[in-house]
CSV table of C-alpha atoms in Angstrom, one decimal:
chain,number,residue,atom,x,y,z
A,1,MET,CA,-5.6,-15.7,-8.3
A,2,GLN,CA,-5.0,-16.4,-12.2
A,3,LYS,CA,-1.3,-16.8,-13.6
A,4,ARG,CA,-1.5,-16.1,-17.1
A,5,ILE,CA,2.5,-16.3,-19.1
A,6,SER,CA,2.1,-13.2,-22.0
A,7,THR,CA,2.2,-14.6,-25.1
A,8,GLU,CA,4.3,-12.4,-27.0
A,9,ASN,CA,6.4,-11.8,-24.1
A,10,LYS,CA,7.5,-15.5,-22.8
A,11,ASN,CA,9.4,-12.9,-19.7
A,12,GLU,CA,6.2,-12.0,-17.9
A,13,VAL,CA,3.7,-13.4,-15.9
A,14,ILE,CA,0.5,-11.8,-14.6
A,15,TRP,CA,-1.4,-13.2,-11.7
A,16,PHE,CA,-5.7,-11.9,-12.3
A,17,ASP,CA,-8.9,-11.5,-10.4
A,18,ALA,CA,-10.6,-14.1,-13.1
A,19,ALA,CA,-13.4,-14.3,-10.7
A,20,ARG,CA,-14.3,-10.8,-11.4
A,21,PHE,CA,-11.7,-9.9,-15.7
A,22,PRO,CA,-12.1,-13.1,-17.2
A,23,TYR,CA,-9.4,-11.7,-18.7
A,24,PHE,CA,-6.8,-8.7,-17.6
A,25,PRO,CA,-5.7,-7.0,-20.3
A,26,ILE,CA,-1.4,-5.7,-19.6
A,27,GLU,CA,-1.9,-2.6,-21.7
A,28,TRP,CA,-3.9,-1.8,-17.7
A,29,PHE,CA,-0.4,-1.9,-16.4
A,30,ASP,CA,0.8,1.0,-18.9
A,31,SER,CA,-0.1,4.5,-18.1
A,32,ALA,CA,0.4,6.2,-21.4
A,33,TYR,CA,-2.2,3.5,-22.1
A,34,LEU,CA,-4.4,5.2,-19.8
A,35,ALA,CA,-4.4,8.5,-20.5
A,36,GLN,CA,-4.4,7.8,-24.2
A,37,ASN,CA,-7.7,6.3,-23.4
A,38,ALA,CA,-9.1,8.8,-21.5
A,39,LEU,CA,-9.2,5.8,-18.3
A,40,LEU,CA,-6.9,7.9,-16.0
A,41,THR,CA,-8.7,9.6,-13.5
A,42,GLY,CA,-6.2,10.9,-11.4
A,43,SER,CA,-2.1,10.3,-9.9
A,44,ALA,CA,-0.3,10.9,-6.7
A,45,GLY,CA,3.3,11.3,-6.2
A,46,GLY,CA,5.5,9.1,-3.3
A,47,ARG,CA,8.9,7.6,-4.5
A,48,GLY,CA,7.2,6.4,-7.4
A,49,THR,CA,3.6,8.0,-9.3
A,50,THR,CA,0.4,6.2,-8.7
A,51,TYR,CA,-1.7,6.2,-10.7
A,52,PHE,CA,-5.4,6.4,-10.5
A,53,PHE,CA,-8.3,4.8,-13.4
A,54,HIS,CA,-11.5,3.5,-14.0
A,55,VAL,CA,-12.1,0.7,-15.9
A,56,ASN,CA,-15.5,-2.4,-15.7
A,57,ASP,CA,-17.8,0.0,-13.3
A,58,THR,CA,-14.2,-0.1,-11.1
A,59,ASP,CA,-11.6,2.1,-9.7
A,60,LEU,CA,-7.8,1.2,-10.0
A,61,VAL,CA,-5.2,2.0,-8.2
A,62,LEU,CA,-1.7,1.1,-10.4
A,63,ARG,CA,1.9,1.4,-8.6
A,64,ARG,CA,5.6,0.6,-10.5
A,65,TYR,CA,7.9,-0.5,-8.3
A,66,LYS,CA,10.8,1.7,-7.1
A,67,ARG,CA,13.5,1.4,-5.6
A,68,GLY,CA,14.5,4.7,-2.4
A,69,GLY,CA,17.4,6.3,-1.6
A,70,LEU,CA,21.3,5.2,-4.2
A,71,PRO,CA,19.9,2.3,-6.0
A,72,GLY,CA,17.2,4.4,-7.1
A,73,LYS,CA,19.0,6.4,-8.5
A,74,LEU,CA,20.9,3.8,-10.7
A,75,LEU,CA,18.3,1.1,-10.9
A,76,ASN,CA,14.9,2.6,-10.4
A,77,ASP,CA,12.6,0.4,-10.8
A,78,GLN,CA,14.9,-3.3,-11.6
A,79,PHE,CA,15.2,-5.7,-9.2
A,80,TRP,CA,17.4,-8.5,-8.7
A,81,TYR,CA,15.7,-12.1,-10.0
A,82,LEU,CA,15.8,-14.8,-7.3
A,83,GLY,CA,12.7,-16.9,-8.3
A,84,LEU,CA,9.0,-15.4,-8.7
A,85,SER,CA,8.3,-15.8,-5.0
A,86,ARG,CA,10.5,-13.7,-3.8
A,87,THR,CA,9.6,-10.4,-6.9
A,88,ARG,CA,7.5,-8.1,-5.2
A,89,ALA,CA,4.6,-7.7,-6.9
A,90,TRP,CA,4.0,-11.4,-5.8
A,91,ARG,CA,5.2,-10.9,-1.8
A,92,GLU,CA,3.0,-8.1,-1.7
A,93,LEU,CA,-0.8,-9.6,-3.7
A,94,SER,CA,0.1,-13.6,-2.1
A,95,LEU,CA,0.2,-11.2,1.0
A,96,LEU,CA,-3.0,-8.1,0.9
A,97,LEU,CA,-5.0,-11.5,0.0
A,98,GLN,CA,-3.8,-12.8,3.6
A,99,LEU,CA,-5.2,-9.5,4.5
A,100,ASN,CA,-8.3,-9.5,3.1
A,101,GLU,CA,-9.3,-13.3,4.0
A,102,LEU,CA,-8.7,-12.4,8.0
A,103,ASN,CA,-11.0,-9.1,7.5
A,104,LEU,CA,-8.4,-6.4,8.4
A,105,PRO,CA,-9.0,-3.4,6.3
A,106,ALA,CA,-6.5,-3.1,3.6
A,107,PRO,CA,-6.7,-2.5,0.0
A,108,VAL,CA,-8.3,-5.5,-2.0
A,109,PRO,CA,-5.7,-6.5,-5.3
A,110,VAL,CA,-6.8,-7.0,-8.4
A,111,ALA,CA,-3.3,-8.2,-10.5
A,112,ALA,CA,-0.1,-7.7,-11.0
A,113,ARG,CA,3.0,-9.0,-13.1
A,114,VAL,CA,6.1,-9.4,-13.2
A,115,VAL,CA,8.9,-8.5,-16.5
A,116,LYS,CA,11.7,-10.3,-15.9
A,117,HIS,CA,14.9,-9.1,-18.0
A,118,GLY,CA,17.7,-11.1,-17.5
A,119,PHE,CA,19.2,-11.2,-13.7
A,120,TYR,CA,17.1,-8.1,-12.9
A,121,TYR,CA,12.8,-8.0,-13.3
A,122,GLN,CA,10.4,-4.7,-13.4
A,123,SER,CA,7.3,-5.3,-11.8
A,124,ASP,CA,3.8,-3.9,-10.6
A,125,ILE,CA,0.7,-4.5,-9.3
A,126,ILE,CA,-3.4,-3.0,-9.6
A,127,THR,CA,-5.2,-3.3,-6.5
A,128,GLU,CA,-9.1,-1.2,-5.7
A,129,ARG,CA,-8.7,1.9,-4.9
A,130,LEU,CA,-10.6,2.7,-1.4
A,131,ALA,CA,-14.0,4.5,-1.7
A,132,SER,CA,-13.2,8.1,-0.7
A,133,ALA,CA,-10.0,7.7,1.7
A,134,LYS,CA,-7.9,9.8,1.7
A,135,ASP,CA,-4.4,9.2,3.1
A,136,VAL,CA,-4.8,11.6,7.0
A,137,HIS,CA,-1.3,13.0,6.2
A,138,ASN,CA,-3.6,15.1,3.6
A,139,LEU,CA,-6.3,15.8,5.9
A,140,LEU,CA,-3.8,17.0,8.7
A,141,LEU,CA,-2.7,19.9,6.5
A,142,GLN,CA,-6.4,21.0,6.6
A,143,SER,CA,-7.8,20.1,9.7
A,144,ALA,CA,-7.6,18.5,12.7
A,145,LEU,CA,-9.4,15.3,13.8
A,146,THR,CA,-11.6,14.6,16.6
A,147,PRO,CA,-10.2,12.5,19.7
A,148,SER,CA,-12.2,9.9,18.7
A,149,GLU,CA,-10.8,9.4,14.7
A,150,TRP,CA,-7.3,9.6,17.2
A,151,GLU,CA,-8.4,6.6,18.6
A,152,LYS,CA,-9.6,4.6,15.4
A,153,ILE,CA,-6.4,5.2,13.8
A,154,GLY,CA,-5.1,3.8,16.6
A,155,ARG,CA,-7.3,0.3,17.2
A,156,THR,CA,-6.6,0.0,13.9
A,157,ILE,CA,-3.2,-0.5,13.9
A,158,ARG,CA,-3.5,-2.9,17.0
A,159,GLN,CA,-6.0,-5.7,15.2
A,160,PHE,CA,-3.1,-5.6,12.1
A,161,HIS,CA,-0.6,-6.3,15.8
A,162,ASP,CA,-2.6,-8.8,16.5
A,163,CYS,CA,-2.7,-10.5,13.8
A,164,GLN,CA,1.8,-10.8,13.5
A,165,VAL,CA,1.2,-8.4,10.4
A,166,TYR,CA,4.4,-6.0,10.3
A,167,HIS,CA,4.3,-2.8,8.3
A,168,HIS,CA,7.5,-2.2,6.3
A,169,ASP,CA,6.4,2.1,6.1
A,170,LEU,CA,4.1,2.8,8.4
A,171,ASN,CA,4.4,6.8,8.0
A,172,ILE,CA,0.8,8.9,8.3
A,173,HIS,CA,1.0,8.7,4.6
A,174,ASN,CA,-0.2,5.4,4.9
A,175,ILE,CA,-3.0,5.8,6.7
A,176,MET,CA,-6.6,6.3,5.1
A,177,MET,CA,-9.8,7.1,6.8
A,178,ASN,CA,-12.7,7.4,4.1
A,179,ASP,CA,-15.5,9.5,4.7
A,180,GLN,CA,-17.7,7.3,7.1
A,181,GLY,CA,-14.9,7.3,9.3
A,182,ARG,CA,-13.3,4.0,8.9
A,183,ILE,CA,-9.6,3.5,9.1
A,184,PHE,CA,-7.3,1.9,6.5
A,185,LEU,CA,-3.7,1.1,5.5
A,186,ILE,CA,-2.2,1.1,2.9
A,187,ASP,CA,1.1,0.1,1.1
A,188,PHE,CA,2.7,-3.9,2.2
A,189,ASP,CA,5.5,-3.8,-0.2
A,190,LYS,CA,8.1,-5.0,1.9
A,191,CYS,CA,5.6,-6.0,3.9
A,192,GLY,CA,5.0,-9.9,6.3
A,193,PHE,CA,3.9,-11.5,9.2
A,194,LYS,CA,6.9,-11.7,12.4
A,195,HIS,CA,7.0,-13.8,15.4
A,196,GLY,CA,6.9,-11.4,18.4
A,197,GLU,CA,6.1,-8.9,20.1
A,198,LYS,CA,8.6,-6.2,20.5
A,199,TRP,CA,8.6,-4.9,17.2
A,200,LYS,CA,5.2,-3.2,17.4
A,201,GLN,CA,6.7,-0.6,19.5
A,202,ALA,CA,9.2,0.1,17.3
A,203,ASN,CA,6.4,-0.3,14.1
A,204,LEU,CA,4.1,2.8,17.1
A,205,SER,CA,7.9,5.2,17.4
A,206,ARG,CA,8.6,5.0,13.2
A,207,LEU,CA,4.3,6.5,13.1
A,208,LEU,CA,5.1,9.0,15.5
A,209,ARG,CA,8.5,10.2,14.1
A,210,SER,CA,6.8,10.4,11.1
A,211,LEU,CA,4.4,12.4,12.0
A,212,ARG,CA,6.6,15.1,14.5
A,213,LYS,CA,8.5,15.5,11.1
A,214,GLU,CA,5.5,16.6,8.9
A,215,SER,CA,4.5,18.7,11.8
A,216,GLN,CA,7.9,20.2,11.9
A,217,ARG,CA,8.0,20.2,8.2
A,218,CYS,CA,5.2,22.0,7.2
A,219,GLU,CA,3.9,24.6,8.7
A,220,HIS,CA,-0.1,23.9,9.5
A,221,TYR,CA,0.1,21.3,10.5
A,222,PHE,CA,-3.3,19.7,12.5
A,223,PHE,CA,-0.8,17.4,15.0
A,224,GLU,CA,-0.2,16.6,18.7
A,225,GLU,CA,1.4,15.4,21.6
A,226,GLU,CA,-1.7,14.6,23.3
A,227,ASP,CA,-3.1,13.8,19.5
A,228,TRP,CA,-0.5,10.7,19.3
A,229,ASN,CA,-1.9,9.7,23.6
A,230,ASN,CA,-5.9,8.9,22.1
A,231,LEU,CA,-4.3,7.3,19.0
A,232,ILE,CA,-2.1,5.2,21.9
A,233,ASN,CA,-6.1,5.1,24.4
A,234,GLY,CA,-7.6,3.7,21.5
A,235,TYR,CA,-4.3,1.0,20.4
A,236,ASN,CA,-5.0,-0.3,24.2
A,237,SER,CA,-8.2,-0.2,24.0
A,238,HIS,CA,-9.1,-2.6,21.3
A,239,PRO,CA,-10.8,-4.4,20.1
A,240,LEU,CA,-12.2,-2.2,17.9
A,241,LYS,CA,-15.7,-1.3,18.2
């Protein structure tokens, strides 16, 4: 990744994949600019809005880091600045680069930005959009997954766990499946490598709670406890085939 300090704003730092984008326009971090220039292709809600856009024959995803809970109501997208290496954008960008080196099914990082304002900063990250992939939560709103698809989810999670990758927010919204049935994990904010084994069961339990929560919340949700058994069977049958 190449690092560039904006000449217009000395407090703005951008990292980008110079091999693919010799020059990375700052405007690509601006959703209003993307909309005005007909580059946006869609958006998705959540803690903050995620924007999908298309440039240079590439589909990309822009995400602004947001706070959750009560702090989010007060500061929204502002974080205490403790150095570039401790910013949310740089930490996730660095982790995604490592995950890709390990050939784990995660998004490909393209660029990240940090803008410092005194003691606080704001940050964004841009990744490649996973072609034809949909989050499994939305798939379950439409139809049931097959036992083999649940097993694939379990085997994919095991791939990350075997590499000691801890996903801070392993829930059904952060699991994607493409048209070929390949499974991906997304949203690696506040994630990282973690020693030991005990946390892995807690990670799986978090995912089960999210499935049960959505099943109770949604009138039509295609999840049964047997589906979870299939996922665990896949998790225990690693390696992925």
